[in-house]
PDB file of C-alpha atoms in Angstrom:
ATOM      1  CA  MET V  15     -16.074   5.946  22.992  1.00 48.00           C
ATOM      2  CA  VAL V  16     -14.694   9.575  22.455  1.00 47.00           C
ATOM      3  CA  SER V  17     -11.227  10.793  22.115  1.00 46.00           C
ATOM      4  CA  ARG V  18      -9.770  13.998  21.075  1.00 43.00           C
ATOM      5  CA  THR V  19      -8.106  14.275  17.721  1.00 38.00           C
ATOM      6  CA  PRO V  20      -6.752  17.739  16.374  1.00 32.00           C
ATOM      7  CA  GLN V  21      -5.881  16.413  13.288  1.00 31.00           C
ATOM      8  CA  PHE V  22      -7.087  13.487  10.809  1.00 27.00           C
ATOM      9  CA  PRO V  23      -3.805  12.167   9.101  1.00 27.00           C
ATOM     10  CA  PHE V  24      -5.678   8.636   8.255  1.00 24.00           C
ATOM     11  CA  LEU V  25      -8.261  10.811   6.506  1.00 27.00           C
ATOM     12  CA  ILE V  26      -5.775  12.883   4.291  1.00 25.00           C
ATOM     13  CA  SER V  27      -6.168  12.421   0.516  1.00 28.00           C
ATOM     14  CA  THR V  28      -8.179  13.584  -2.670  1.00 27.00           C
ATOM     15  CA  LEU V  29     -10.269  11.579  -4.999  1.00 27.00           C
ATOM     16  CA  SER V  30     -11.560  11.958  -8.629  1.00 29.00           C
ATOM     17  CA  LEU V  31     -14.855  10.394  -8.063  1.00 29.00           C
ATOM     18  CA  CYS V  32     -18.960  11.004  -7.279  1.00 33.00           C
ATOM     19  CA  ALA V  33     -20.649   9.905  -4.509  1.00 35.00           C
ATOM     20  CA  VAL V  34     -24.160   8.721  -4.813  1.00 36.00           C
ATOM     21  CA  LEU V  35     -26.730   7.284  -2.435  1.00 37.00           C
ATOM     22  CA  VAL V  36     -27.737   3.880  -1.905  1.00 37.00           C
ATOM     23  CA  PRO V  37     -30.319   2.103   0.153  1.00 39.00           C
ATOM     24  CA  LEU V  38     -29.016   1.134   3.642  1.00 39.00           C
ATOM     25  CA  ALA V  39     -28.772  -2.710   4.429  1.00 40.00           C
ATOM     26  CA  ALA V  40     -29.765  -3.645   7.957  1.00 42.00           C
ATOM     27  CA  ALA V  41     -27.102  -2.974  10.364  1.00 45.00           C
ATOM     28  CA  LYS V  42     -25.454  -5.817  12.359  1.00 48.00           C
ATOM     29  CA  PRO V  43     -25.730  -5.398  16.403  1.00 51.00           C
ATOM     30  CA  HIS V  44     -22.545  -3.692  17.620  1.00 62.00           C
ATOM     31  CA  ASN V  45     -21.453  -1.539  20.633  1.00 84.00           C
ATOM     32  CA  SER V  46     -22.251   2.083  19.903  1.00 93.00           C
ATOM     33  CA  THR V  47     -21.816   5.305  21.373  1.00 96.00           C
ATOM     34  CA  LEU V  48     -25.119   7.329  22.379  1.00 97.00           C
ATOM     35  CA  ILE V  49     -24.937  10.837  23.570  1.00 97.00           C
ATOM     36  CA  TYR V  50     -27.751  13.117  24.471  1.00 96.00           C
ATOM     37  CA  HIS V  51     -28.539  16.261  26.871  1.00 92.00           C
ATOM     38  CA  ASN V  52     -28.598  15.442  30.561  1.00 89.00           C
ATOM     39  CA  ASN V  53     -32.024  16.965  31.488  1.00 81.00           C
ATOM     40  CA  ASN V  54     -30.811  16.784  35.209  1.00 78.00           C
ATOM     41  CA  ASN V  55     -28.381  18.901  34.784  1.00 78.00           C
ATOM     42  CA  ASN V  56     -28.068  21.546  32.252  1.00 79.00           C
ATOM     43  CA  ASN V  57     -24.355  21.700  32.077  1.00 89.00           C
ATOM     44  CA  SER V  58     -23.546  18.446  30.992  1.00 94.00           C
ATOM     45  CA  VAL V  59     -24.400  15.357  28.678  1.00 95.00           C
ATOM     46  CA  ARG V  60     -24.923  11.889  29.002  1.00 96.00           C
ATOM     47  CA  ASN V  61     -22.476   9.474  27.255  1.00 96.00           C
ATOM     48  CA  CYS V  62     -23.386   5.869  26.797  1.00 97.00           C
ATOM     49  CA  SER V  63     -21.701   2.582  25.346  1.00 96.00           C
ATOM     50  CA  CYS V  64     -24.725   0.666  24.136  1.00 96.00           C
ATOM     51  CA  ALA V  65     -24.606  -3.160  23.076  1.00 94.00           C
ATOM     52  CA  SER V  66     -28.017  -3.189  22.021  1.00 92.00           C
ATOM     53  CA  ARG V  67     -30.392  -1.120  19.975  1.00 91.00           C
ATOM     54  CA  VAL V  68     -32.428   1.866  22.080  1.00 95.00           C
ATOM     55  CA  GLU V  69     -35.750   3.285  21.019  1.00 96.00           C
ATOM     56  CA  ASP V  70     -34.881   6.959  19.757  1.00 97.00           C
ATOM     57  CA  CYS V  71     -35.451   9.512  22.362  1.00 97.00           C
ATOM     58  CA  ASN V  72     -36.205   7.067  25.028  1.00 97.00           C
ATOM     59  CA  LYS V  73     -33.688   8.080  27.951  1.00 95.00           C
ATOM     60  CA  ALA V  74     -35.172   5.771  30.365  1.00 96.00           C
ATOM     61  CA  GLN V  75     -34.433   2.879  28.132  1.00 97.00           C
ATOM     62  CA  ALA V  76     -31.136   4.118  27.579  1.00 97.00           C
ATOM     63  CA  ASN V  77     -30.262   4.222  31.092  1.00 95.00           C
ATOM     64  CA  MET V  78     -31.532   0.550  31.642  1.00 96.00           C
ATOM     65  CA  LEU V  79     -29.685  -1.178  28.541  1.00 96.00           C
ATOM     66  CA  CYS V  80     -26.593   1.138  28.488  1.00 97.00           C
ATOM     67  CA  SER V  81     -23.396   2.063  30.434  1.00 96.00           C
ATOM     68  CA  CYS V  82     -23.902   5.627  30.713  1.00 97.00           C
ATOM     69  CA  ARG V  83     -21.788   8.432  32.448  1.00 96.00           C
ATOM     70  CA  THR V  84     -22.330  11.948  32.798  1.00 95.00           C
ATOM     71  CA  VAL V  85     -19.859  14.387  31.326  1.00 94.00           C
ATOM     72  CA  PRO V  86     -19.443  17.958  32.074  1.00 94.00           C
ATOM     73  CA  LEU V  87     -19.784  20.489  29.325  1.00 91.00           C
ATOM     74  CA  SER V  88     -16.735  22.100  30.841  1.00 90.00           C
ATOM     75  CA  SER V  89     -14.524  19.175  30.240  1.00 89.00           C
ATOM     76  CA  ILE V  90     -15.243  19.426  26.453  1.00 86.00           C
ATOM     77  CA  THR V  91     -15.908  23.215  25.409  1.00 74.00           C
ATOM     78  CA  GLY V  92     -13.398  24.567  23.371  1.00 70.00           C
ATOM     79  CA  SER V  93     -12.334  21.155  21.742  1.00 71.00           C
ATOM     80  CA  THR V  94     -12.253  21.091  17.737  1.00 73.00           C
ATOM     81  CA  GLY V  95     -13.205  17.484  16.490  1.00 84.00           C
ATOM     82  CA  PHE V  96     -13.398  13.840  18.081  1.00 91.00           C
ATOM     83  CA  THR V  97     -12.852  10.367  16.787  1.00 91.00           C
ATOM     84  CA  TYR V  98     -15.687   8.150  17.075  1.00 92.00           C
ATOM     85  CA  GLN V  99     -15.047   4.208  16.717  1.00 84.00           C
ATOM     86  CA  GLY V 100     -17.947   2.432  15.480  1.00 84.00           C
ATOM     87  CA  GLY V 101     -21.311   3.962  15.353  1.00 93.00           C
ATOM     88  CA  LEU V 102     -22.553   7.118  16.918  1.00 97.00           C
ATOM     89  CA  THR V 103     -26.203   8.076  17.809  1.00 98.00           C
ATOM     90  CA  VAL V 104     -26.999  11.815  18.975  1.00 98.00           C
ATOM     91  CA  TRP V 105     -30.414  12.565  20.573  1.00 97.00           C
ATOM     92  CA  LEU V 106     -31.037  16.363  20.215  1.00 95.00           C
ATOM     93  CA  LYS V 107     -33.426  19.243  20.698  1.00 92.00           C
ATOM     94  CA  ASP V 108     -31.079  21.932  19.933  1.00 91.00           C
ATOM     95  CA  PRO V 109     -28.261  22.022  17.642  1.00 92.00           C
ATOM     96  CA  TRP V 110     -25.630  23.155  19.911  1.00 92.00           C
ATOM     97  CA  VAL V 111     -25.123  19.525  20.867  1.00 92.00           C
ATOM     98  CA  LEU V 112     -23.932  18.769  17.421  1.00 94.00           C
ATOM     99  CA  ARG V 113     -21.884  21.803  17.074  1.00 91.00           C
ATOM    100  CA  LEU V 114     -20.131  20.841  20.154  1.00 92.00           C
ATOM    101  CA  LEU V 115     -19.550  16.881  19.978  1.00 93.00           C
ATOM    102  CA  VAL V 116     -20.105  16.218  16.238  1.00 95.00           C
ATOM    103  CA  ASN V 117     -18.785  19.358  14.213  1.00 92.00           C
ATOM    104  CA  TYR V 118     -15.354  18.517  12.598  1.00 91.00           C
ATOM    105  CA  SER V 119     -15.216  15.004  14.009  1.00 94.00           C
ATOM    106  CA  SER V 120     -14.407  11.542  12.492  1.00 93.00           C
ATOM    107  CA  VAL V 121     -17.859   9.607  12.475  1.00 95.00           C
ATOM    108  CA  PRO V 122     -18.170   6.528  10.041  1.00 94.00           C
ATOM    109  CA  ASP V 123     -21.585   5.660  11.204  1.00 96.00           C
ATOM    110  CA  LEU V 124     -23.874   8.376  12.368  1.00 97.00           C
ATOM    111  CA  ARG V 125     -27.615   8.279  13.389  1.00 98.00           C
ATOM    112  CA  LEU V 126     -29.270  11.735  14.224  1.00 98.00           C
ATOM    113  CA  ALA V 127     -32.403  11.741  16.078  1.00 98.00           C
ATOM    114  CA  ALA V 128     -34.396  15.111  16.479  1.00 97.00           C
ATOM    115  CA  CYS V 129     -36.301  14.486  19.863  1.00 96.00           C
ATOM    116  CA  GLY V 130     -37.986  18.215  20.020  1.00 91.00           C
ATOM    117  CA  ALA V 131     -41.062  19.884  18.743  1.00 88.00           C
ATOM    118  CA  ASN V 132     -38.994  22.827  17.319  1.00 91.00           C
ATOM    119  CA  PRO V 133     -37.659  22.663  14.002  1.00 93.00           C
ATOM    120  CA  LEU V 134     -33.905  22.705  13.473  1.00 94.00           C
ATOM    121  CA  PRO V 135     -32.316  25.609  11.468  1.00 93.00           C
ATOM    122  CA  PRO V 136     -30.657  25.331   8.073  1.00 91.00           C
ATOM    123  CA  GLU V 137     -27.202  25.111   9.589  1.00 90.00           C
ATOM    124  CA  TYR V 138     -24.194  22.977   8.133  1.00 90.00           C
ATOM    125  CA  LEU V 139     -22.481  20.455  10.267  1.00 92.00           C
ATOM    126  CA  THR V 140     -18.968  19.345   9.147  1.00 92.00           C
ATOM    127  CA  VAL V 141     -18.191  15.381   9.481  1.00 94.00           C
ATOM    128  CA  PHE V 142     -15.034  13.144   8.406  1.00 92.00           C
ATOM    129  CA  GLY V 143     -15.115   9.975   7.134  1.00 91.00           C
ATOM    130  CA  LEU V 144     -18.782   9.390   7.089  1.00 94.00           C
ATOM    131  CA  LYS V 145     -20.111   6.464   5.333  1.00 93.00           C
ATOM    132  CA  ARG V 146     -23.513   5.796   6.636  1.00 94.00           C
ATOM    133  CA  LEU V 147     -26.113   8.200   7.782  1.00 96.00           C
ATOM    134  CA  ARG V 148     -29.422   7.346   9.663  1.00 97.00           C
ATOM    135  CA  ILE V 149     -31.865  10.260  10.514  1.00 97.00           C
ATOM    136  CA  TYR V 150     -34.858  10.196  12.783  1.00 97.00           C
ATOM    137  CA  ASN V 151     -37.620  12.691  13.676  1.00 97.00           C
ATOM    138  CA  SER V 152     -39.989  11.859  16.480  1.00 95.00           C
ATOM    139  CA  ALA V 153     -42.545  14.535  16.097  1.00 93.00           C
ATOM    140  CA  VAL V 154     -46.045  13.265  15.163  1.00 91.00           C
ATOM    141  CA  GLY V 155     -47.071  13.924  11.285  1.00 92.00           C
ATOM    142  CA  VAL V 156     -43.622  14.183   9.848  1.00 93.00           C
ATOM    143  CA  GLU V 157     -43.571  13.223   6.313  1.00 95.00           C
ATOM    144  CA  PHE V 158     -40.239  11.621   6.293  1.00 96.00           C
ATOM    145  CA  PRO V 159     -39.753  10.534  10.012  1.00 96.00           C
ATOM    146  CA  GLU V 160     -36.926   8.038   9.255  1.00 97.00           C
ATOM    147  CA  GLN V 161     -34.298   8.111   6.479  1.00 96.00           C
ATOM    148  CA  GLY V 162     -30.797   6.549   5.769  1.00 94.00           C
ATOM    149  CA  LEU V 163     -28.209   6.517   3.023  1.00 92.00           C
ATOM    150  CA  SER V 164     -24.728   5.173   2.332  1.00 91.00           C
ATOM    151  CA  ILE V 165     -22.122   7.230   0.690  1.00 85.00           C
ATOM    152  CA  GLU V 166     -20.206   5.263  -1.800  1.00 66.00           C
ATOM    153  CA  GLY V 167     -17.597   5.809  -4.506  1.00 44.00           C
ATOM    154  CA  LEU V 168     -18.802   5.721  -8.036  1.00 36.00           C
ATOM    155  CA  GLU V 169     -18.183   6.744 -11.580  1.00 35.00           C
ATOM    156  CA  LYS V 170     -20.955   8.307 -13.648  1.00 37.00           C
ATOM    157  CA  ALA V 171     -20.676   7.706 -17.628  1.00 29.00           C
ATOM    158  CA  ARG V 172     -23.461   9.052 -19.818  1.00 27.00           C
ATOM    159  CA  GLY V 173     -25.846   9.378 -16.820  1.00 40.00           C
ATOM    160  CA  LYS V 174     -25.024   5.757 -15.910  1.00 43.00           C
ATOM    161  CA  GLN V 175     -23.536   4.720 -12.676  1.00 45.00           C
ATOM    162  CA  ARG V 176     -20.828   2.066 -12.628  1.00 45.00           C
ATOM    163  CA  PRO V 177     -18.217   0.656 -10.303  1.00 47.00           C
ATOM    164  CA  LEU V 178     -14.861   2.418 -10.152  1.00 44.00           C
ATOM    165  CA  PRO V 179     -12.131   0.577 -11.930  1.00 44.00           C
ATOM    166  CA  GLN V 180      -9.520  -1.336 -10.029  1.00 46.00           C
ATOM    167  CA  GLU V 181      -6.686   1.003 -10.600  1.00 44.00           C
ATOM    168  CA  THR V 182      -8.687   4.011  -8.762  1.00 46.00           C
ATOM    169  CA  PRO V 183      -6.711   4.899  -5.617  1.00 53.00           C
ATOM    170  CA  HIS V 184      -8.386   4.429  -2.567  1.00 57.00           C
ATOM    171  CA  ILE V 185     -10.405   7.190  -0.775  1.00 61.00           C
ATOM    172  CA  SER V 186      -8.526   8.245   2.230  1.00 67.00           C
ATOM    173  CA  PHE V 187      -9.899  11.955   2.689  1.00 82.00           C
ATOM    174  CA  MET V 188     -13.629  11.971   3.087  1.00 86.00           C
ATOM    175  CA  VAL V 189     -15.499  15.057   4.170  1.00 89.00           C
ATOM    176  CA  SER V 190     -19.374  15.559   4.466  1.00 93.00           C
ATOM    177  CA  PHE V 191     -21.550  18.678   4.690  1.00 93.00           C
ATOM    178  CA  LEU V 192     -24.972  17.862   6.474  1.00 95.00           C
ATOM    179  CA  ASP V 193     -27.560  20.489   6.539  1.00 94.00           C
ATOM    180  CA  LEU V 194     -29.185  20.214   9.954  1.00 94.00           C
ATOM    181  CA  ALA V 195     -32.572  20.917   8.507  1.00 95.00           C
ATOM    182  CA  LEU V 196     -32.871  17.775   6.901  1.00 94.00           C
ATOM    183  CA  LEU V 197     -33.748  16.311  10.532  1.00 95.00           C
ATOM    184  CA  ASN V 198     -37.054  18.126  10.281  1.00 96.00           C
ATOM    185  CA  GLY V 199     -38.291  15.486   8.032  1.00 95.00           C
ATOM    186  CA  GLY V 200     -39.792  17.613   5.510  1.00 94.00           C
ATOM    187  CA  SER V 201     -38.199  16.263   2.344  1.00 94.00           C
ATOM    188  CA  SER V 202     -36.327  13.282   1.355  1.00 94.00           C
ATOM    189  CA  LEU V 203     -32.534  13.231   1.600  1.00 91.00           C
ATOM    190  CA  LYS V 204     -30.516  14.283  -1.316  1.00 91.00           C
ATOM    191  CA  ALA V 205     -26.652  14.401  -1.826  1.00 92.00           C
ATOM    192  CA  TYR V 206     -24.067  15.355  -4.276  1.00 89.00           C
ATOM    193  CA  SER V 207     -20.228  15.107  -4.563  1.00 86.00           C
ATOM    194  CA  VAL V 208     -17.463  16.954  -5.960  1.00 83.00           C
ATOM    195  CA  LYS V 209     -14.015  15.586  -6.654  1.00 78.00           C
ATOM    196  CA  HIS V 210     -10.147  16.692  -6.891  1.00 74.00           C
ATOM    197  CA  LEU V 211     -10.378  19.723  -4.803  1.00 73.00           C
ATOM    198  CA  PRO V 212      -6.908  21.076  -3.877  1.00 70.00           C
ATOM    199  CA  SER V 213      -8.898  23.474  -1.696  1.00 73.00           C
ATOM    200  CA  ILE V 214     -12.032  23.268  -0.017  1.00 79.00           C
ATOM    201  CA  GLY V 215     -12.371  26.703   1.021  1.00 75.00           C
ATOM    202  CA  GLY V 216     -11.151  27.977  -2.275  1.00 77.00           C
ATOM    203  CA  TYR V 217     -13.948  26.153  -4.297  1.00 80.00           C
ATOM    204  CA  PHE V 218     -16.591  26.730  -1.561  1.00 82.00           C
ATOM    205  CA  PRO V 219     -15.734  30.172   0.178  1.00 80.00           C
ATOM    206  CA  ASN V 220     -19.209  30.451   1.852  1.00 79.00           C
ATOM    207  CA  LEU V 221     -18.530  27.282   3.931  1.00 76.00           C
ATOM    208  CA  LEU V 222     -16.738  27.915   7.310  1.00 74.00           C
ATOM    209  CA  PHE V 223     -14.365  25.439   6.767  1.00 74.00           C
ATOM    210  CA  LEU V 224     -11.152  25.352   8.916  1.00 68.00           C
ATOM    211  CA  SER V 225      -7.997  25.610   6.890  1.00 63.00           C
ATOM    212  CA  PRO V 226      -6.258  22.997   9.370  1.00 69.00           C
ATOM    213  CA  PHE V 227      -8.434  20.344   7.999  1.00 73.00           C
ATOM    214  CA  GLU V 228      -7.888  21.063   4.254  1.00 71.00           C
ATOM    215  CA  PRO V 229      -6.600  17.938   2.066  1.00 69.00           C
ATOM    216  CA  VAL V 230      -2.889  18.200   0.913  1.00 65.00           C
ATOM    217  CA  ASP V 231      -1.868  18.553  -2.721  1.00 54.00           C
ATOM    218  CA  SER V 232      -2.135  15.664  -5.062  1.00 43.00           C
ATOM    219  CA  GLN V 233      -4.254  13.457  -2.480  1.00 60.00           C
ATOM    220  CA  TYR V 234      -7.415  11.811  -3.058  1.00 71.00           C
ATOM    221  CA  CYS V 235     -10.520  13.237  -1.345  1.00 78.00           C
ATOM    222  CA  LEU V 236     -14.450  12.935  -1.766  1.00 83.00           C
ATOM    223  CA  VAL V 237     -16.277  15.934  -0.727  1.00 88.00           C
ATOM    224  CA  THR V 238     -20.136  15.220  -0.156  1.00 92.00           C
ATOM    225  CA  PHE V 239     -23.071  17.732   0.452  1.00 93.00           C
ATOM    226  CA  ILE V 240     -26.272  16.147   2.220  1.00 95.00           C
ATOM    227  CA  TYR V 241     -29.431  18.199   2.346  1.00 91.00           C
TER     228      TYR V 241
END
């Protein structure tokens, strides 16, 4: 389920690592949260708890297999950042759903499904603590309809990837910037990471990154761009 969280103290830290993409292993079944726009009421979304896999963009199946409730947009508009326990799936036709419910939120396991015919714009989404990402596009003829990746801390040496040594501190601040255009399925997923940034906004001034979420000095973080 969803809870508001204005800060992420359990995420704050900075890390001298690089993150790379590794193939996703099959996920074990577990309860997850599913959110999608409510067609019957434009001023609300459906928030579902699902114990089993639901076919992407199939709202009728979601209503049958999941425990769903309607959430008025007025109750969440103006909030900044939520914490999602377990997996989160969002079905969308327009990016406003992600701006409202996912941007600046803590989501370890995220699945995004584009269920509309119109392409999504090249707009960035900010997500904390992301470890697994899966995307899907329901349109016919999409070159890359379904893709996924895991973000893991690795050290690069002479172009070769090798695990971090034991003494490397644990990552406690992770932030990812996702380009929503990747949901259009026109290209394969790509990502790169940067390390040890005392100020994210200072190094990337073109990013609209809110200063309250900046990592504090002397801490370890991993900043990843996915596009």
